[in-house]
Amino acid sequence: MFKTMSFERLLEKATSHLLLEPDWNAILQICDMIRAGDTQPKYAIACIKKKMFNQNPHVALLALQVLESCVKNCGVGVHEEIATKTFMEDMRDLAKNSKDDPVKNKVLELIQAWAYAFRNSSRYRAVQDTLNIMKAEGFTFGPLKESDAMFAADTAPEWVDGESCHRCRAQFSLTQRKHHCRACGQVFCGKCSSKSCALPKFGIEKEVRVCDSCWDKHNGDAISTSSGESPDHSARSTQPSKQQSPAKQPGKSEEEIKEEEDFQLALALSKSEAEEKEKLKLRQTATLLNRTPTKTEPVSPKSSKSELVQDQESENPELARYLNRSYWENVSKSKGNEIADGYSATVEVKNGIEPTKIVEKFQNGEMDSVDDFALNLRNQIEMFVNRMKSNSSRGRYIANDTSVQTLFLNITAMHSELLKHTQDLDQRRGYYETLQDKLTQARDARAALDALREEHREKLRRAAEEADRQRQMQMAFKLDIMRKKKTGVS
């Protein structure tokens, strides 16, 4: 009853004689109520038809606009109501008896568009017959717009009846009730249709009963997107439980849980950054050692390192990699010692800089061989250009200048290394962009989680207020009864 009154109020608002143009908000709400099943199409078309025959032509024109929107957006239910012989005769009478040209033209436009849209369906033959009759009677129809005859509206499927559950094949009885899924229309038992969700594509904004498969279809993607992890993180999730995020414990407050989640996120990010820095150090070490002209080989504790790796691999390689902190500390120290012993002498002779500063910079990951290579390449190019200009100003042939040829060969040889450095920089940029995307996803997930928490707190507060109000009403009722008893005894 209340839904019927709401529909009537919306219709009155959409067809008010005070409107200067159509109220599209009210019209769309009417379409949503019909699509959601809150208002039956038969009742809706009957109410709109009353407005169509209003004496005020402005109200009739607005009612025709509402009817057009309902036919375009509300699907088969409304199509079957307008495609009856009775309704089409009423439309023909309205076109005959109307003295207002806009109303008459609108009726002719609707009939022509409906006939074109339903031309291939025998169920709606009454619309095509009405169009042919009116053409025979001398009505003049305007040019047809095919866009006005496109009716693309998804509606909820009709309910299918059955004696057993469509999924588990359980027989229905007095104790085993049947339920229908609003998404697919099949019949299910209570266990197979215990979930509910909104169906926006059918115009159903409130939560209604659906089966398990339809619930997974409509909500599975959203859940996997919000709680999904990147492939890199999913591969790491197979590690021990110390590396995973902590489960929610009932004894902890929301602030503590939030702090733990932030801490685990920071650990994961720092871990990935440390691994990337380790890769860069290894790559830089190989490049610098290849360019070092010294033949002295640094002393490295390879025997102890190999023994430690074998012990870790014999037990568990994953635990050896992620949980053995002392192993990684020894590896980093050994690398620092190797570079300090094998590279300090050549750097001191070549650049005249103190070797301790170079080693310290390299151990901290601040030394970049790309800068040295870029500086060397720039010097080679400048020398080549200056030599070319000098030969050009003096009128000398380039082919006879061995310096120009040597510089050209050096620059050509450095081209492959330049491409390698460019590729490495592109990979690093892609890695940092991936980290930025992960941070953005984590920030969005945090915002969504905070919104859900706020909503949950609001629900709890409302439930507490409702319980308090019920308690006060019960106390007032009991006090009233006690007063009546007391007055009756006295």
Short mmCIF file of C-alpha atoms in Angstrom, two decimals:
data_model
loop_
_atom_site.label_atom_id
_atom_site.label_comp_id
_atom_site.label_asym_id
_atom_site.label_seq_id
_atom_site.Cartn_x
_atom_site.Cartn_y
_atom_site.Cartn_z
CA MET A 1 0.00 0.00 0.00
CA PHE A 2 2.78 2.41 0.91
CA LYS A 3 4.65 1.58 -2.31
CA THR A 4 1.47 2.29 -4.28
CA MET A 5 1.08 5.66 -2.58
CA SER A 6 4.73 6.44 -3.30
CA PHE A 7 4.25 5.62 -6.99
CA GLU A 8 1.16 7.82 -7.18
CA ARG A 9 3.00 10.73 -5.56
CA LEU A 10 5.87 10.38 -8.03
CA LEU A 11 3.45 10.26 -10.94
CA GLU A 12 1.68 13.38 -9.68
CA LYS A 13 5.05 15.09 -9.39
CA ALA A 14 6.14 14.02 -12.90
CA THR A 15 2.86 15.16 -14.51
CA SER A 16 2.24 18.34 -12.52
CA HIS A 17 0.69 21.18 -14.52
CA LEU A 18 3.20 23.55 -12.87
CA LEU A 19 6.18 21.97 -14.63
CA LEU A 20 7.78 23.83 -17.50
CA GLU A 21 9.81 20.80 -18.61
CA PRO A 22 9.84 17.08 -17.74
CA ASP A 23 11.00 16.17 -14.24
CA TRP A 24 13.53 13.49 -15.17
CA ASN A 25 14.36 12.61 -11.57
CA ALA A 26 10.77 11.64 -10.85
CA ILE A 27 10.48 9.82 -14.19
CA LEU A 28 13.59 7.74 -13.50
CA GLN A 29 12.34 6.91 -10.00
CA ILE A 30 9.09 5.67 -11.54
CA CYS A 31 11.06 3.46 -13.95
CA ASP A 32 13.17 2.10 -11.09
CA MET A 33 10.09 1.22 -9.05
CA ILE A 34 8.60 -0.72 -11.97
CA ARG A 35 11.86 -2.51 -12.75
CA ALA A 36 12.43 -3.41 -9.09
CA GLY A 37 8.95 -4.94 -8.85
CA ASP A 38 7.70 -2.46 -6.24
CA THR A 39 4.92 -1.47 -8.66
CA GLN A 40 3.23 -3.86 -11.06
CA PRO A 41 3.38 -2.82 -14.74
CA LYS A 42 -0.37 -3.24 -15.14
CA TYR A 43 -1.15 -0.84 -12.31
CA ALA A 44 1.48 1.63 -13.49
CA ILE A 45 0.18 1.71 -17.07
CA ALA A 46 -3.38 2.14 -15.79
CA CYS A 47 -2.38 5.16 -13.69
CA ILE A 48 -0.43 6.70 -16.58
CA LYS A 49 -3.38 6.17 -18.92
CA LYS A 50 -5.63 8.19 -16.62
CA LYS A 51 -3.17 11.06 -16.83
CA MET A 52 -3.06 10.78 -20.63
CA PHE A 53 -6.78 11.59 -20.87
CA ASN A 54 -6.53 14.61 -18.59
CA GLN A 55 -8.31 17.71 -19.83
CA ASN A 56 -5.13 19.75 -19.44
CA PRO A 57 -3.03 19.07 -22.59
CA HIS A 58 0.18 19.88 -20.74
CA VAL A 59 -0.50 17.11 -18.19
CA ALA A 60 -1.37 14.69 -21.02
CA LEU A 61 1.89 15.50 -22.82
CA LEU A 62 3.92 14.90 -19.65
CA ALA A 63 2.08 11.60 -19.12
CA LEU A 64 3.03 10.52 -22.65
CA GLN A 65 6.64 11.38 -21.82
CA VAL A 66 6.47 9.19 -18.69
CA LEU A 67 4.92 6.39 -20.76
CA GLU A 68 7.70 6.61 -23.34
CA SER A 69 10.39 6.39 -20.64
CA CYS A 70 8.69 3.39 -19.03
CA VAL A 71 8.47 1.54 -22.36
CA LYS A 72 12.15 2.20 -23.08
CA ASN A 73 13.49 1.27 -19.64
CA CYS A 74 11.13 -1.18 -17.92
CA GLY A 75 11.31 -4.18 -20.23
CA VAL A 76 8.91 -6.92 -21.25
CA GLY A 77 6.33 -6.37 -18.51
CA VAL A 78 5.44 -2.90 -19.77
CA HIS A 79 5.73 -4.01 -23.41
CA GLU A 80 3.05 -6.63 -22.88
CA GLU A 81 0.74 -4.08 -21.27
CA ILE A 82 0.95 -1.52 -24.07
CA ALA A 83 0.80 -4.09 -26.86
CA THR A 84 -2.79 -5.11 -26.03
CA LYS A 85 -5.68 -4.34 -28.34
CA THR A 86 -7.48 -2.30 -25.66
CA PHE A 87 -4.57 -0.01 -24.93
CA MET A 88 -3.78 0.58 -28.61
CA GLU A 89 -7.42 1.48 -29.26
CA ASP A 90 -7.22 4.00 -26.41
CA MET A 91 -4.10 5.48 -28.01
CA ARG A 92 -5.91 5.72 -31.36
CA ASP A 93 -8.92 7.42 -29.72
CA LEU A 94 -6.58 9.89 -28.01
CA ALA A 95 -5.03 10.79 -31.35
CA LYS A 96 -8.48 11.22 -32.92
CA ASN A 97 -10.13 13.25 -30.16
CA SER A 98 -7.20 15.38 -29.03
CA LYS A 99 -7.44 19.03 -30.04
CA ASP A 100 -3.88 19.79 -29.03
CA ASP A 101 -1.35 19.27 -31.80
CA PRO A 102 1.67 18.46 -29.55
CA VAL A 103 -0.29 15.68 -27.81
CA LYS A 104 -1.51 14.27 -31.12
CA ASN A 105 1.95 14.36 -32.67
CA LYS A 106 3.43 12.68 -29.61
CA VAL A 107 0.89 9.83 -29.80
CA LEU A 108 1.62 9.29 -33.49
CA GLU A 109 5.37 9.35 -32.80
CA LEU A 110 5.06 6.74 -30.04
CA ILE A 111 2.90 4.38 -32.11
CA GLN A 112 5.28 4.62 -35.07
CA ALA A 113 8.36 3.98 -32.88
CA TRP A 114 6.72 1.02 -31.10
CA ALA A 115 5.65 -0.53 -34.38
CA TYR A 116 9.19 -0.30 -35.75
CA ALA A 117 10.71 -1.72 -32.55
CA PHE A 118 8.27 -4.67 -32.38
CA ARG A 119 8.15 -5.35 -36.11
CA ASN A 120 9.79 -8.79 -35.75
CA SER A 121 7.77 -10.00 -32.75
CA SER A 122 4.40 -11.69 -33.21
CA ARG A 123 3.52 -11.11 -29.53
CA TYR A 124 3.15 -7.37 -30.17
CA ARG A 125 1.20 -7.63 -33.41
CA ALA A 126 -1.48 -5.25 -32.10
CA VAL A 127 0.90 -2.29 -32.36
CA GLN A 128 1.67 -2.94 -36.04
CA ASP A 129 -2.03 -3.46 -36.81
CA THR A 130 -2.91 -0.16 -35.14
CA LEU A 131 -0.30 1.65 -37.21
CA ASN A 132 -1.67 0.19 -40.44
CA ILE A 133 -5.25 1.09 -39.51
CA MET A 134 -4.32 4.68 -38.68
CA LYS A 135 -2.41 5.05 -41.94
CA ALA A 136 -5.51 3.82 -43.76
CA GLU A 137 -7.61 6.37 -41.88
CA GLY A 138 -5.43 9.18 -43.16
CA PHE A 139 -3.15 9.96 -40.20
CA THR A 140 0.15 11.52 -41.23
CA PHE A 141 3.24 10.21 -39.46
CA GLY A 142 6.47 12.14 -39.30
CA PRO A 143 9.96 10.83 -40.14
CA LEU A 144 11.03 7.85 -38.04
CA LYS A 145 14.06 8.10 -35.75
CA GLU A 146 15.52 4.66 -35.18
CA SER A 147 17.17 5.87 -31.98
CA ASP A 148 13.71 6.41 -30.46
CA ALA A 149 12.84 2.77 -31.18
CA MET A 150 15.80 1.22 -29.32
CA PHE A 151 14.54 -0.47 -26.19
CA ALA A 152 17.49 -1.96 -24.26
CA ALA A 153 16.39 -2.68 -20.69
CA ASP A 154 17.36 -5.63 -18.51
CA THR A 155 14.56 -6.93 -16.34
CA ALA A 156 14.49 -9.61 -13.71
CA PRO A 157 13.60 -13.05 -15.15
CA GLU A 158 10.28 -14.70 -14.44
CA TRP A 159 10.12 -17.20 -11.60
CA VAL A 160 10.32 -20.88 -12.48
CA ASP A 161 8.29 -23.38 -10.48
CA GLY A 162 9.61 -26.79 -9.45
CA GLU A 163 9.29 -29.61 -6.94
CA SER A 164 12.99 -29.77 -5.98
CA CYS A 165 15.93 -27.43 -5.47
CA HIS A 166 17.62 -26.43 -8.71
CA ARG A 167 21.06 -26.88 -7.12
CA CYS A 168 21.04 -29.64 -4.48
CA ARG A 169 17.87 -31.43 -5.76
CA ALA A 170 16.29 -31.47 -2.29
CA GLN A 171 12.55 -32.15 -2.41
CA PHE A 172 10.26 -29.42 -1.10
CA SER A 173 7.85 -30.21 1.72
CA LEU A 174 6.12 -28.56 4.65
CA THR A 175 9.43 -28.17 6.45
CA GLN A 176 11.59 -27.58 3.37
CA ARG A 177 10.29 -24.35 1.84
CA LYS A 178 10.98 -23.17 -1.70
CA HIS A 179 12.58 -19.82 -2.50
CA HIS A 180 13.20 -18.04 -5.79
CA CYS A 181 16.40 -16.32 -6.86
CA ARG A 182 15.69 -12.78 -8.08
CA ALA A 183 18.71 -12.87 -10.40
CA CYS A 184 18.11 -16.08 -12.38
CA GLY A 185 14.48 -16.92 -11.47
CA GLN A 186 15.20 -20.54 -10.50
CA VAL A 187 13.74 -22.21 -7.41
CA PHE A 188 16.06 -23.15 -4.49
CA CYS A 189 15.93 -24.37 -0.93
CA GLY A 190 16.82 -22.17 2.03
CA LYS A 191 20.42 -23.37 2.28
CA CYS A 192 21.20 -22.71 -1.38
CA SER A 193 19.60 -19.23 -1.37
CA SER A 194 20.57 -17.83 2.02
CA LYS A 195 22.46 -14.81 0.65
CA SER A 196 21.16 -11.48 -0.56
CA CYS A 197 22.53 -8.62 -2.64
CA ALA A 198 21.38 -5.67 -4.75
CA LEU A 199 20.82 -6.08 -8.51
CA PRO A 200 21.42 -2.65 -10.10
CA LYS A 201 21.18 -3.92 -13.67
CA PHE A 202 17.57 -4.98 -13.00
CA GLY A 203 16.80 -1.70 -11.21
CA ILE A 204 16.74 -3.42 -7.79
CA GLU A 205 18.74 -1.22 -5.42
CA LYS A 206 17.75 -3.00 -2.19
CA GLU A 207 19.14 -6.36 -1.12
CA VAL A 208 17.01 -9.31 -2.28
CA ARG A 209 17.38 -13.08 -2.04
CA VAL A 210 19.71 -14.70 -4.57
CA CYS A 211 21.25 -18.16 -4.94
CA ASP A 212 24.88 -18.88 -4.11
CA SER A 213 26.04 -19.00 -7.74
CA CYS A 214 24.41 -15.66 -8.61
CA TRP A 215 25.82 -14.12 -5.43
CA ASP A 216 29.31 -15.24 -6.41
CA LYS A 217 28.74 -13.90 -9.93
CA HIS A 218 27.64 -10.44 -8.76
CA ASN A 219 29.92 -10.03 -5.73
CA GLY A 220 32.88 -12.30 -6.43
CA ASP A 221 34.74 -9.84 -8.66
CA ALA A 222 34.33 -6.95 -6.24
CA ILE A 223 35.53 -9.02 -3.28
CA SER A 224 38.55 -10.38 -5.18
CA THR A 225 39.48 -6.88 -6.33
CA SER A 226 39.28 -5.33 -2.87
CA SER A 227 41.05 -8.17 -1.07
CA GLY A 228 43.22 -9.39 -3.96
CA GLU A 229 46.99 -9.27 -3.88
CA SER A 230 49.59 -8.75 -6.56
CA PRO A 231 51.30 -11.82 -8.05
CA ASP A 232 54.52 -10.93 -6.26
CA HIS A 233 52.77 -10.74 -2.92
CA SER A 234 50.78 -13.93 -3.55
CA ALA A 235 54.02 -15.76 -4.19
CA ARG A 236 55.37 -14.50 -0.91
CA SER A 237 52.23 -15.54 0.96
CA THR A 238 53.49 -19.14 0.91
CA GLN A 239 56.21 -18.15 3.37
CA PRO A 240 55.94 -18.78 7.14
CA SER A 241 53.28 -17.15 9.20
CA LYS A 242 55.68 -14.56 10.60
CA GLN A 243 55.73 -12.74 7.28
CA GLN A 244 51.95 -12.63 6.85
CA SER A 245 49.58 -10.06 8.24
CA PRO A 246 48.21 -10.84 11.69
CA ALA A 247 44.72 -12.23 12.03
CA LYS A 248 42.13 -10.29 13.84
CA GLN A 249 42.09 -11.22 17.53
CA PRO A 250 39.05 -10.56 19.67
CA GLY A 251 41.11 -9.15 22.55
CA LYS A 252 42.66 -6.33 20.50
CA SER A 253 41.15 -2.95 19.83
CA GLU A 254 40.65 -1.45 16.39
CA GLU A 255 43.56 0.96 16.82
CA GLU A 256 45.96 -1.87 17.67
CA ILE A 257 44.77 -3.92 14.70
CA LYS A 258 45.22 -0.88 12.43
CA GLU A 259 48.75 -0.30 13.74
CA GLU A 260 49.65 -3.96 13.14
CA GLU A 261 48.32 -3.82 9.58
CA ASP A 262 50.32 -0.64 8.88
CA PHE A 263 53.40 -2.26 10.37
CA GLN A 264 53.04 -5.36 8.19
CA LEU A 265 52.54 -3.17 5.10
CA ALA A 266 55.67 -1.17 5.91
CA LEU A 267 57.62 -4.40 6.41
CA ALA A 268 56.53 -5.72 3.01
CA LEU A 269 57.48 -2.48 1.25
CA SER A 270 60.86 -2.21 2.97
CA LYS A 271 61.54 -5.84 2.17
CA SER A 272 60.88 -5.33 -1.53
CA GLU A 273 63.06 -2.19 -1.53
CA ALA A 274 65.89 -4.08 0.17
CA GLU A 275 65.73 -6.83 -2.44
CA GLU A 276 65.83 -4.27 -5.24
CA LYS A 277 68.82 -2.52 -3.68
CA GLU A 278 70.58 -5.88 -3.35
CA LYS A 279 70.08 -6.56 -7.05
CA LEU A 280 71.41 -3.10 -7.96
CA LYS A 281 74.48 -3.64 -5.76
CA LEU A 282 75.24 -6.96 -7.42
CA ARG A 283 74.88 -5.44 -10.88
CA GLN A 284 77.10 -2.47 -10.01
CA THR A 285 79.72 -4.75 -8.45
CA ALA A 286 79.94 -6.86 -11.61
CA THR A 287 80.24 -3.76 -13.82
CA LEU A 288 82.92 -2.10 -11.70
CA LEU A 289 85.00 -5.25 -11.29
CA ASN A 290 84.93 -5.84 -15.05
CA ARG A 291 86.27 -2.33 -15.62
CA THR A 292 88.98 -2.65 -12.93
CA PRO A 293 92.45 -3.14 -14.51
CA THR A 294 94.01 -4.72 -11.42
CA LYS A 295 94.74 -8.42 -11.35
CA THR A 296 94.69 -8.79 -7.60
CA GLU A 297 91.92 -11.06 -6.41
CA PRO A 298 90.19 -10.17 -3.12
CA VAL A 299 90.01 -12.68 -0.37
CA SER A 300 86.42 -13.70 0.33
CA PRO A 301 85.03 -16.19 2.81
CA LYS A 302 83.51 -18.44 0.14
CA SER A 303 83.98 -21.62 2.12
CA SER A 304 82.03 -20.40 5.14
CA LYS A 305 79.33 -18.91 2.92
CA SER A 306 78.90 -22.13 0.92
CA GLU A 307 78.71 -24.20 4.10
CA LEU A 308 76.05 -21.92 5.52
CA VAL A 309 74.00 -22.06 2.32
CA GLN A 310 74.19 -25.86 2.26
CA ASP A 311 73.04 -26.10 5.87
CA GLN A 312 70.09 -23.80 5.20
CA GLU A 313 69.09 -25.61 2.01
CA SER A 314 69.23 -28.99 3.70
CA GLU A 315 66.65 -27.84 6.25
CA ASN A 316 64.35 -25.51 4.36
CA PRO A 317 65.47 -23.12 1.57
CA GLU A 318 62.60 -20.71 2.17
CA LEU A 319 63.35 -20.39 5.89
CA ALA A 320 67.06 -20.03 5.09
CA ARG A 321 66.30 -17.10 2.81
CA TYR A 322 63.78 -15.13 4.83
CA LEU A 323 64.33 -16.04 8.49
CA ASN A 324 68.12 -16.36 8.84
CA ARG A 325 69.05 -12.77 9.58
CA SER A 326 72.69 -13.49 10.46
CA TYR A 327 73.24 -15.08 7.03
CA TRP A 328 72.27 -11.90 5.19
CA GLU A 329 74.37 -9.76 7.54
CA ASN A 330 77.44 -11.92 6.81
CA VAL A 331 76.75 -11.73 3.06
CA SER A 332 76.55 -7.93 3.11
CA LYS A 333 79.74 -7.65 5.19
CA SER A 334 81.64 -10.00 2.90
CA LYS A 335 80.59 -8.01 -0.17
CA GLY A 336 81.76 -4.81 1.45
CA ASN A 337 85.13 -6.36 2.28
CA GLU A 338 85.56 -7.70 -1.26
CA ILE A 339 84.97 -4.30 -2.83
CA ALA A 340 87.10 -2.50 -0.24
CA ASP A 341 90.08 -4.82 -0.92
CA GLY A 342 89.81 -5.16 -4.70
CA TYR A 343 88.64 -1.73 -5.82
CA SER A 344 90.13 0.84 -3.45
CA ALA A 345 93.62 0.78 -4.98
CA THR A 346 92.48 1.46 -8.55
CA VAL A 347 90.11 4.20 -7.51
CA GLU A 348 92.83 5.91 -5.52
CA VAL A 349 95.26 5.88 -8.47
CA LYS A 350 92.71 6.90 -11.10
CA ASN A 351 90.68 9.67 -9.44
CA GLY A 352 92.94 10.79 -6.61
CA ILE A 353 90.10 10.44 -4.06
CA GLU A 354 90.38 8.79 -0.71
CA PRO A 355 89.42 5.10 -1.03
CA THR A 356 87.61 5.00 2.31
CA LYS A 357 84.95 7.44 1.04
CA ILE A 358 84.43 5.41 -2.13
CA VAL A 359 83.99 2.19 -0.17
CA GLU A 360 81.63 3.87 2.27
CA LYS A 361 79.51 5.24 -0.56
CA PHE A 362 79.37 1.88 -2.29
CA GLN A 363 78.43 0.03 0.89
CA ASN A 364 75.56 2.46 1.43
CA GLY A 365 74.32 1.93 -2.13
CA GLU A 366 74.96 5.56 -3.17
CA MET A 367 77.56 4.94 -5.88
CA ASP A 368 76.20 4.70 -9.40
CA SER A 369 78.30 3.55 -12.31
CA VAL A 370 75.86 5.18 -14.72
CA ASP A 371 77.16 8.64 -13.77
CA ASP A 372 80.76 7.65 -14.48
CA PHE A 373 79.77 6.11 -17.79
CA ALA A 374 77.74 9.18 -18.79
CA LEU A 375 80.64 11.47 -17.88
CA ASN A 376 83.09 9.39 -19.90
CA LEU A 377 80.75 9.26 -22.90
CA ARG A 378 80.18 13.01 -22.76
CA ASN A 379 83.93 13.65 -22.73
CA GLN A 380 84.44 11.34 -25.69
CA ILE A 381 81.71 13.07 -27.70
CA GLU A 382 83.00 16.55 -26.85
CA MET A 383 86.50 15.59 -27.91
CA PHE A 384 85.14 14.10 -31.14
CA VAL A 385 83.11 17.23 -31.95
CA ASN A 386 85.98 19.58 -31.15
CA ARG A 387 88.34 17.54 -33.31
CA MET A 388 85.88 17.61 -36.19
CA LYS A 389 85.48 21.38 -35.90
CA SER A 390 89.24 21.84 -35.79
CA ASN A 391 89.75 19.78 -38.93
CA SER A 392 86.94 21.59 -40.68
CA SER A 393 88.35 25.04 -39.85
CA ARG A 394 91.85 24.06 -40.99
CA GLY A 395 90.66 22.32 -44.16
CA ARG A 396 92.04 18.91 -43.22
CA TYR A 397 90.58 15.58 -44.33
CA ILE A 398 88.94 13.49 -41.62
CA ALA A 399 90.10 10.22 -43.16
CA ASN A 400 93.73 11.15 -42.47
CA ASP A 401 93.13 12.00 -38.79
CA THR A 402 93.72 8.91 -36.61
CA SER A 403 92.40 10.66 -33.49
CA VAL A 404 88.98 11.16 -35.07
CA GLN A 405 88.84 7.53 -36.11
CA THR A 406 89.88 6.34 -32.65
CA LEU A 407 87.24 8.51 -30.97
CA PHE A 408 84.62 7.28 -33.40
CA LEU A 409 85.47 3.64 -32.63
CA ASN A 410 85.35 4.33 -28.88
CA ILE A 411 81.93 5.98 -29.12
CA THR A 412 80.64 3.12 -31.27
CA ALA A 413 81.88 0.58 -28.73
CA MET A 414 80.17 2.47 -25.90
CA HIS A 415 76.82 2.46 -27.71
CA SER A 416 75.95 -1.07 -26.57
CA GLU A 417 76.74 -0.22 -22.97
CA LEU A 418 74.59 2.90 -23.28
CA LEU A 419 71.67 0.75 -24.41
CA LYS A 420 72.24 -1.57 -21.45
CA HIS A 421 72.17 1.31 -18.95
CA THR A 422 69.03 2.68 -20.60
CA GLN A 423 67.31 -0.68 -20.25
CA ASP A 424 68.35 -0.91 -16.59
CA LEU A 425 66.96 2.55 -15.88
CA ASP A 426 63.68 1.65 -17.60
CA GLN A 427 63.41 -1.46 -15.43
CA ARG A 428 64.01 0.55 -12.28
CA ARG A 429 61.44 3.12 -13.33
CA GLY A 430 58.90 0.35 -13.93
CA TYR A 431 59.67 -1.10 -10.52
CA TYR A 432 59.15 2.23 -8.75
CA GLU A 433 55.93 2.80 -10.68
CA THR A 434 54.75 -0.61 -9.48
CA LEU A 435 55.57 0.39 -5.91
CA GLN A 436 53.60 3.61 -6.38
CA ASP A 437 50.61 1.62 -7.65
CA LYS A 438 50.84 -0.68 -4.63
CA LEU A 439 50.90 2.30 -2.30
CA THR A 440 47.84 3.74 -4.03
CA GLN A 441 46.01 0.43 -3.73
CA ALA A 442 46.92 0.17 -0.06
CA ARG A 443 45.71 3.73 0.53
CA ASP A 444 42.40 3.03 -1.24
CA ALA A 445 41.97 -0.19 0.71
CA ARG A 446 42.62 1.67 3.95
CA ALA A 447 40.01 4.29 3.05
CA ALA A 448 37.46 1.58 2.21
CA LEU A 449 38.23 -0.24 5.46
CA ASP A 450 37.80 2.96 7.47
CA ALA A 451 34.46 3.58 5.76
CA LEU A 452 33.28 0.06 6.60
CA ARG A 453 34.36 0.48 10.20
CA GLU A 454 32.53 3.77 10.48
CA GLU A 455 29.41 2.19 8.99
CA HIS A 456 29.66 -0.71 11.44
CA ARG A 457 29.99 1.67 14.39
CA GLU A 458 26.97 3.60 13.15
CA LYS A 459 24.93 0.38 12.94
CA LEU A 460 25.96 -0.58 16.46
CA ARG A 461 25.01 2.85 17.75
CA ARG A 462 21.60 2.68 16.10
CA ALA A 463 21.04 -0.82 17.45
CA ALA A 464 21.93 0.36 20.96
CA GLU A 465 19.56 3.33 20.67
CA GLU A 466 16.78 1.07 19.43
CA ALA A 467 17.35 -1.40 22.27
CA ASP A 468 17.31 1.46 24.79
CA ARG A 469 14.09 2.80 23.32
CA GLN A 470 12.46 -0.65 23.46
CA ARG A 471 13.58 -1.03 27.06
CA GLN A 472 12.09 2.31 28.01
CA MET A 473 8.81 1.41 26.30
CA GLN A 474 8.66 -1.89 28.19
CA MET A 475 9.36 -0.13 31.49
CA ALA A 476 6.66 2.43 30.78
CA PHE A 477 4.22 -0.34 29.89
CA LYS A 478 5.00 -2.23 33.11
CA LEU A 479 4.61 0.93 35.18
CA ASP A 480 1.25 1.58 33.56
CA ILE A 481 0.09 -1.94 34.39
CA MET A 482 1.26 -1.60 37.98
CA ARG A 483 -0.57 1.72 38.33
CA LYS A 484 -3.77 0.19 36.98
CA LYS A 485 -3.48 -2.73 39.40
CA LYS A 486 -2.84 -0.37 42.28
CA THR A 487 -5.82 1.82 41.44
CA GLY A 488 -8.01 -1.28 41.04
CA VAL A 489 -7.02 -2.66 44.47
CA SER A 490 -7.57 0.65 46.17
#
